Tab-separated table of C-alpha atoms in Angstrom:
chain	number	residue	atom	x	y	z
B	344	MET	CA	121.232	51.551	155.556
B	345	PHE	CA	122.488	54.781	157.911
B	346	PRO	CA	120.154	57.066	155.663
B	347	HIS	CA	116.685	55.140	156.396
B	348	PHE	CA	117.993	55.000	160.168
B	349	ILE	CA	117.688	58.695	160.084
B	350	HIS	CA	114.325	58.589	158.179
B	351	SER	CA	112.617	56.212	160.540
B	352	GLN	CA	113.568	59.060	163.193
B	353	LYS	CA	111.750	61.740	161.156
B	354	ARG	CA	108.276	62.930	160.856
B	355	ASN	CA	105.456	61.014	159.981
B	356	PRO	CA	104.804	62.227	156.376
B	357	THR	CA	101.353	62.640	156.684
B	358	THR	CA	100.665	63.770	159.889
B	359	HIS	CA	104.055	65.495	160.591
B	360	GLN	CA	104.731	64.086	164.097
B	361	LYS	CA	106.943	62.242	165.670
B	362	ASP	CA	105.831	58.379	164.781
B	363	PRO	CA	106.655	55.500	167.307
B	364	ASP	CA	105.411	52.892	164.856
B	365	MET	CA	108.050	54.094	162.553
B	366	PHE	CA	111.047	54.633	165.102
B	367	TRP	CA	110.341	50.746	166.530
B	368	ASP	CA	109.670	49.172	163.070
B	369	PHE	CA	112.885	50.194	161.613
B	370	VAL	CA	114.610	49.091	165.197
B	371	THR	CA	113.333	45.617	165.426
B	372	LEU	CA	114.092	45.298	161.858
B	373	ARG	CA	117.494	45.696	161.904
B	374	HIS	CA	118.816	44.342	165.081
B	375	GLU	CA	122.207	46.276	164.917
B	376	THR	CA	120.340	49.589	166.241
B	377	ILE	CA	119.469	47.820	169.512
B	378	HIS	CA	122.717	48.396	171.098
B	379	GLN	CA	122.471	52.544	170.144
B	380	ILE	CA	118.757	52.679	171.135
B	381	THR	CA	119.480	50.952	174.674
B	382	PHE	CA	122.221	53.884	175.420
B	383	LEU	CA	119.684	56.601	174.218
B	384	PHE	CA	116.826	54.716	176.899
B	385	THR	CA	119.513	54.633	179.779
B	386	ASP	CA	120.065	57.510	182.491
B	387	ARG	CA	123.207	58.959	179.893
B	388	GLY	CA	120.355	59.728	177.266
B	389	ILE	CA	119.775	63.019	178.891
B	390	PRO	CA	122.854	64.554	180.220
B	391	ASP	CA	122.774	67.264	182.538
B	392	GLY	CA	124.260	69.647	180.333
B	393	PHE	CA	127.186	69.434	178.064
B	394	ARG	CA	129.937	69.726	180.615
B	395	HIS	CA	128.637	66.612	182.040
B	396	MET	CA	128.512	64.219	179.153
B	397	ASN	CA	131.469	62.198	177.110
B	398	GLY	CA	132.197	62.491	173.839
B	399	TYR	CA	133.178	59.707	171.141
B	400	GLY	CA	134.574	59.239	167.724
B	401	SER	CA	132.412	56.460	167.179
B	402	HIS	CA	134.079	55.490	163.828
B	403	THR	CA	137.380	53.384	163.971
B	404	PHE	CA	140.563	55.584	162.442
B	405	LYS	CA	144.033	54.265	161.755
B	406	LEU	CA	147.030	56.491	163.380
B	407	VAL	CA	150.276	56.635	161.032
B	408	ASN	CA	153.851	57.398	161.910
B	409	ALA	CA	156.469	59.007	160.250
B	410	THR	CA	157.977	55.843	159.107
B	411	GLY	CA	154.486	54.491	157.683
B	412	GLU	CA	153.403	51.648	160.132
B	413	ALA	CA	149.745	52.219	161.318
B	414	VAL	CA	147.397	51.122	163.619
B	415	TYR	CA	143.465	51.477	163.858
B	416	CYS	CA	142.308	53.539	166.523
B	417	LYS	CA	139.567	54.496	168.387
B	418	PHE	CA	138.938	58.260	169.941
B	419	HIS	CA	137.255	58.649	173.538
B	420	TYR	CA	136.666	62.173	175.544
B	421	LYS	CA	135.900	61.678	179.108
B	422	THR	CA	134.519	64.901	180.944
B	423	ASP	CA	136.546	65.674	183.774
B	424	GLN	CA	133.412	67.179	185.291
B	425	GLY	CA	131.905	63.767	186.109
B	426	ILE	CA	128.888	62.403	184.383
B	427	LYS	CA	125.351	63.951	185.528
B	428	ASN	CA	122.451	62.858	183.991
B	429	LEU	CA	118.779	64.525	184.112
B	430	CYS	CA	115.956	62.209	184.911
B	431	PRO	CA	112.902	62.458	182.222
B	432	LYS	CA	110.799	64.680	184.537
B	433	ALA	CA	113.362	67.259	185.457
B	434	ALA	CA	114.272	67.499	181.721
B	435	ALA	CA	110.419	67.736	180.646
B	436	GLU	CA	110.149	70.482	182.984
B	437	LEU	CA	113.266	72.211	181.762
B	438	ALA	CA	112.121	71.495	178.075
B	439	GLY	CA	109.143	73.659	179.022
B	440	SER	CA	110.905	76.674	181.837
B	441	GLU	CA	114.379	76.347	179.998
B	442	PRO	CA	115.158	75.144	176.877
B	443	ASP	CA	118.033	76.752	176.832
B	444	TYR	CA	119.380	75.112	179.846
B	445	SER	CA	121.963	73.296	178.693
B	446	LEU	CA	123.824	76.305	176.285
B	447	ARG	CA	123.581	78.575	179.432
B	448	ASP	CA	125.282	76.352	181.504
B	449	LEU	CA	128.456	76.067	179.437
B	450	TYR	CA	128.372	79.489	178.347
B	451	ASN	CA	128.310	80.866	182.259
B	452	ALA	CA	130.955	78.132	182.709
B	453	ILE	CA	133.641	80.096	180.802
B	454	ALA	CA	132.832	83.398	181.162
B	455	ASP	CA	133.300	82.709	185.021
B	456	GLY	CA	136.850	81.222	184.299
B	457	ARG	CA	135.435	77.449	185.003
B	458	TYR	CA	136.880	76.123	181.990
B	459	PRO	CA	135.218	72.893	181.097
B	460	THR	CA	137.954	69.956	180.122
B	461	TRP	CA	137.725	66.541	178.750
B	462	THR	CA	140.717	64.011	178.954
B	463	PHE	CA	141.544	62.769	175.418
B	464	TYR	CA	142.292	58.911	175.069
B	465	ILE	CA	142.938	56.816	172.450
B	466	GLN	CA	142.550	53.262	171.924
B	467	VAL	CA	144.701	50.770	169.567
B	468	MET	CA	144.777	47.796	167.792
B	469	THR	CA	147.130	46.637	165.251
B	470	PHE	CA	146.166	44.852	162.073
B	471	ALA	CA	146.830	41.322	163.219
B	472	GLN	CA	144.774	41.890	166.464
B	473	ALA	CA	141.623	43.106	163.838
B	474	GLU	CA	142.349	39.893	161.588
B	475	THR	CA	141.121	37.698	164.744
B	476	PHE	CA	138.748	40.168	166.625
B	477	ARG	CA	135.442	38.515	167.044
B	478	TRP	CA	133.718	41.290	165.936
B	479	ASN	CA	134.085	43.451	162.673
B	480	PRO	CA	136.278	46.445	164.141
B	481	PHE	CA	135.127	48.862	161.889
B	482	ASP	CA	131.314	48.253	162.807
B	483	LEU	CA	130.015	51.486	164.135
B	484	THR	CA	127.506	49.490	166.091
B	485	LYS	CA	129.975	47.714	168.463
B	486	VAL	CA	132.650	48.675	170.927
B	487	TRP	CA	136.051	47.420	171.715
B	488	PRO	CA	136.439	46.005	175.382
B	489	GLN	CA	138.388	47.734	177.085
B	490	GLY	CA	139.785	44.986	178.821
B	491	GLU	CA	141.346	44.002	176.111
B	492	TYR	CA	142.449	47.668	174.306
B	493	PRO	CA	142.879	49.690	177.121
B	494	LEU	CA	142.347	53.631	176.697
B	495	ILE	CA	145.634	55.248	176.437
B	496	PRO	CA	145.506	58.853	177.880
B	497	VAL	CA	146.784	61.408	174.935
B	498	GLY	CA	145.875	64.816	176.269
B	499	LYS	CA	143.192	67.661	177.560
B	500	LEU	CA	140.680	69.509	175.409
B	501	THR	CA	139.686	72.610	177.245
B	502	LEU	CA	137.045	75.188	176.274
B	503	ASN	CA	138.491	78.087	177.501
B	504	ARG	CA	136.638	81.090	175.068
B	505	ASN	CA	133.305	81.440	174.386
B	506	ALA	CA	132.335	82.669	170.876
B	507	VAL	CA	132.074	86.405	170.296
B	508	ASN	CA	129.431	86.163	167.491
B	509	TYR	CA	127.561	82.756	167.876
B	510	PHE	CA	126.321	82.856	163.932
B	511	ALA	CA	130.041	83.378	162.674
B	512	GLU	CA	131.743	81.108	164.768
B	513	VAL	CA	129.468	77.982	165.268
B	514	GLU	CA	126.589	78.064	163.106
B	515	GLN	CA	128.916	78.550	159.838
B	516	LEU	CA	131.540	75.781	161.645
B	517	ALA	CA	132.226	73.163	158.967
B	518	PHE	CA	133.611	69.818	160.716
B	519	ASP	CA	134.321	67.189	157.938
B	520	PRO	CA	136.086	63.768	158.683
B	521	ALA	CA	137.846	64.129	155.761
B	522	SER	CA	139.724	67.081	156.979
B	523	MET	CA	142.403	64.843	158.713
B	524	PRO	CA	145.664	65.915	159.773
B	525	PRO	CA	148.803	64.507	158.548
B	526	GLY	CA	149.019	60.654	160.745
B	527	ILE	CA	145.370	60.300	161.186
B	528	GLU	CA	143.612	58.115	158.160
B	529	PRO	CA	140.310	56.198	157.621
B	530	SER	CA	139.895	53.123	158.065
B	531	PRO	CA	137.556	50.684	155.916
B	532	ASP	CA	134.886	51.668	158.418
B	533	LYS	CA	131.746	51.921	155.737
B	534	MET	CA	129.972	54.271	157.977
B	535	LEU	CA	133.072	56.508	157.995
B	536	GLN	CA	133.901	56.097	154.488
B	537	GLY	CA	130.303	57.209	153.450
B	538	ARG	CA	130.639	60.342	155.678
B	539	LEU	CA	133.942	61.202	153.817
B	540	PHE	CA	131.766	62.294	150.991
B	541	GLY	CA	128.560	63.034	152.617
B	542	TYR	CA	129.713	66.118	155.247
B	543	ALA	CA	131.251	67.974	152.470
B	544	ASP	CA	128.169	67.773	150.421
B	545	THR	CA	125.991	68.955	153.543
B	546	HIS	CA	128.694	71.868	153.992
B	547	ARG	CA	128.463	73.042	150.472
B	548	TYR	CA	124.643	73.190	150.103
B	549	ARG	CA	124.572	74.862	153.676
B	550	LEU	CA	127.204	77.237	153.610
B	551	GLY	CA	128.067	77.414	149.735
B	552	ALA	CA	130.564	76.070	147.468
B	553	ASN	CA	133.441	78.038	149.011
B	554	TYR	CA	132.500	77.282	152.690
B	555	ARG	CA	136.170	76.490	153.333
B	556	GLN	CA	136.870	80.412	153.184
B	557	ILE	CA	134.678	81.268	155.700
B	558	PRO	CA	137.208	82.575	158.542
B	559	VAL	CA	136.183	79.600	160.874
B	560	ASN	CA	137.146	76.999	158.606
B	561	CYS	CA	140.004	78.459	156.928
B	562	PRO	CA	144.017	77.786	158.260
B	563	TYR	CA	145.165	80.683	159.591
B	564	ARG	CA	148.829	80.088	160.110
B	565	THR	CA	148.972	79.135	156.201
B	566	ARG	CA	148.170	79.980	152.747
B	567	VAL	CA	146.263	77.783	150.982
B	568	GLN	CA	147.529	76.398	147.115
B	569	ASN	CA	145.314	74.041	145.276
B	570	TYR	CA	143.075	74.193	142.284
B	571	HIS	CA	140.256	75.077	143.609
B	572	ARG	CA	138.567	78.546	141.557
B	573	ASP	CA	135.804	80.726	141.425
B	574	GLY	CA	132.102	79.924	142.495
B	575	PHE	CA	129.690	81.789	144.443
B	576	MET	CA	130.648	83.988	147.609
B	577	THR	CA	134.731	83.722	146.817
B	578	VAL	CA	136.038	86.061	149.394
B	579	SER	CA	139.725	85.420	148.994
B	580	ASP	CA	142.139	86.734	146.180
B	581	ASN	CA	140.769	83.518	144.422
B	582	GLN	CA	144.567	82.509	144.360
B	583	GLY	CA	145.229	85.539	142.118
B	584	GLY	CA	147.000	84.453	138.524
B	585	ALA	CA	148.058	80.990	139.712
B	586	PRO	CA	147.386	78.170	137.561
B	587	ASN	CA	144.269	76.855	138.057
B	588	TYR	CA	145.111	73.243	136.478
B	589	PHE	CA	147.433	70.233	136.803
B	590	PRO	CA	149.990	69.347	135.827
B	591	ASN	CA	151.484	72.795	134.468
B	592	SER	CA	154.542	74.787	133.441
B	593	PHE	CA	154.087	77.736	135.948
B	594	GLY	CA	154.973	77.007	139.267
B	595	GLY	CA	151.613	75.905	140.397
B	596	PRO	CA	151.473	73.600	143.724
B	597	GLU	CA	152.831	69.979	143.731
B	598	ASP	CA	151.858	66.917	145.234
B	599	ASP	CA	153.574	66.069	148.517
B	600	LYS	CA	154.398	62.492	148.778
B	601	MET	CA	154.833	62.760	152.971
B	602	TYR	CA	151.065	63.081	153.195
B	603	LEU	CA	149.986	59.978	150.808
B	604	GLN	CA	147.696	57.585	152.390
B	605	SER	CA	149.602	54.937	153.694
B	606	ARG	CA	149.905	51.459	152.028
B	607	TYR	CA	147.911	48.772	152.896
B	608	GLN	CA	147.063	45.004	151.515
B	609	VAL	CA	143.889	43.869	150.296
B	610	SER	CA	142.875	40.354	149.941
B	611	SER	CA	139.495	38.036	149.666
B	612	ASP	CA	136.736	38.556	148.058
B	613	VAL	CA	134.693	41.669	147.371
B	614	ALA	CA	130.580	41.054	147.797
B	615	ARG	CA	127.720	42.999	149.521
B	616	TYR	CA	127.629	42.308	153.457
B	617	ASN	CA	124.199	42.121	155.366
B	618	THR	CA	125.430	42.995	158.949
B	619	ALA	CA	121.920	41.783	160.038
B	620	ASP	CA	123.355	38.287	160.776
B	621	ASP	CA	126.172	39.418	163.061
B	622	ASP	CA	126.365	38.548	166.887
B	623	ASN	CA	124.053	41.778	167.579
B	624	TYR	CA	123.223	41.051	171.200
B	625	SER	CA	126.023	39.762	173.219
B	626	GLN	CA	127.960	43.152	173.816
B	627	LEU	CA	124.598	44.817	175.004
B	628	ALA	CA	123.995	41.561	177.150
B	629	GLN	CA	127.147	42.570	179.221
B	630	PHE	CA	125.764	45.811	179.779
B	631	TRP	CA	122.744	44.963	181.099
B	632	THR	CA	124.444	42.162	183.431
B	633	LYS	CA	127.939	44.365	184.787
B	634	VAL	CA	127.590	47.505	184.017
B	635	LEU	CA	124.094	48.823	184.982
B	636	LYS	CA	122.980	48.492	188.450
B	637	PRO	CA	119.466	47.252	189.355
B	638	GLU	CA	118.107	50.313	189.614
B	639	GLU	CA	119.458	51.626	186.591
B	640	ARG	CA	118.079	48.634	184.575
B	641	SER	CA	114.830	49.386	185.677
B	642	ARG	CA	115.195	53.093	184.882
B	643	LEU	CA	115.977	51.591	181.524
B	644	ALA	CA	113.144	49.311	180.634
B	645	SER	CA	110.894	51.951	182.215
B	646	ASN	CA	111.667	54.686	179.615
B	647	VAL	CA	111.411	51.839	176.703
B	648	ALA	CA	107.828	50.917	177.947
B	649	GLU	CA	107.410	55.051	178.049
B	650	HIS	CA	108.139	55.480	174.466
B	651	LEU	CA	107.150	51.896	173.169
B	652	GLN	CA	103.665	51.886	174.752
B	653	ALA	CA	102.637	54.367	171.686
B	654	ALA	CA	103.639	52.071	169.267
B	655	GLN	CA	100.980	49.566	167.523
B	656	GLN	CA	100.782	45.959	169.433
B	657	PHE	CA	102.901	43.863	166.885
B	658	LEU	CA	105.516	46.345	167.249
B	659	ARG	CA	105.271	46.092	171.051
B	660	GLU	CA	105.664	42.300	171.045
B	661	ARG	CA	108.233	42.443	168.188
B	662	ALA	CA	110.279	44.797	170.735
B	663	VAL	CA	109.954	42.471	173.598
B	664	GLN	CA	111.112	39.599	171.295
B	665	LEU	CA	114.119	41.760	170.425
B	666	LEU	CA	115.175	42.837	173.811
B	667	THR	CA	114.958	39.346	174.879
B	668	ARG	CA	117.374	37.962	172.771
B	669	VAL	CA	119.644	40.462	174.292
B	670	HIS	CA	118.796	39.131	177.682
B	671	VAL	CA	115.811	37.347	178.990
B	672	ASP	CA	115.646	39.679	182.100
B	673	TYR	CA	115.463	43.268	179.959
B	674	GLY	CA	112.519	41.450	177.930
B	675	ASN	CA	110.666	40.735	180.930
B	676	ALA	CA	111.650	44.251	182.445
B	677	VAL	CA	109.989	45.679	179.695
B	678	ARG	CA	106.920	43.650	179.312
B	679	GLU	CA	106.143	44.187	182.935
B	680	ALA	CA	106.836	48.079	182.361
B	681	LEU	CA	104.310	47.829	179.331
B	682	GLU	CA	101.464	46.048	181.431
B	683	LYS	CA	102.458	48.512	184.382
B	684	LEU	CA	101.599	51.633	182.086
B	685	LYS	CA	98.762	49.724	180.459
B	686	ASN	CA	96.843	49.153	184.132
B	687	GLN	CA	97.591	52.812	184.876
B	688	LYS	CA	95.659	54.058	181.685
B	689	ILE	CA	92.750	51.531	182.475
B	690	ASP	CA	92.221	52.851	185.904
B	691	SER	CA	92.544	56.169	185.007
B	692	GLN	CA	89.709	56.144	182.417
B	693	SER	CA	87.926	54.191	184.953
B	694	LYS	CA	88.117	57.249	187.518
B	695	LEU	CA	86.584	59.660	184.761
């Protein structure tokens, strides 16, 4: 489903323009998306630079201790600079006058010694709790309520050095969720499972088969020993004359049971599952009623209507119906904002 979501955000194949019809057609047919889409249109959808935004692992992972005991977890980075956002008007002006605004802000802060930091938290859920959780704990479109699964502070992330060469150290970076240190493992999160394969494929296409030999992507305190050889742009010694097959009788690296994935039980039936039938509304309803302030709700409705007005009428109606399922006030607010924009357009045309 995720590739289709991404396709709906891309350009129209005929006009090669951004297409509100594509955007809202998919969103209103797959209600799982409305949680993320709502956040996109809130104030936090346009952060005031990189230093003033949070970061989230989003997926559910596993933490495994030295004795093999595992729990599920989520990762959160909370900015210590405080959340700051831009209004759409200011963002539009900056896009034209200073498109490198966010990059410049981050670079200058680090260069001046004002190192930005983020506090690193985790949420923890036991396997037993996951069995009875009222939502799918591996669903990327849901959150774990912090009142039930509180944030546990773990450490700090500090950005204290700018890249010496941006291309070498940033453009060639190859982040990959399959590259996990011991003690962190994937969960049954379907989206994460797909990314374990997809990211490496993307890097091979973008950077070449030996992207892990690029200095910014390879370990600097150990020597790689595996059975991967050859390929274009091999820049190491290609592991010399060591055997390139396993098993072998000539001292090649062996599996280390210390790093095997932890054992877990599976049960029940296996079948394709349609998440469209899940509760895709109640968490967002709580966000609307308990998190957003009245003025934030008003700006959210205006932002949604501003984008939605360019879609066809049947899609506008379907979107309002979807938002009403989240909360009647949400749907009404967007409907009223659409009507206001329509009247403004009629007034402006009548003055021509």
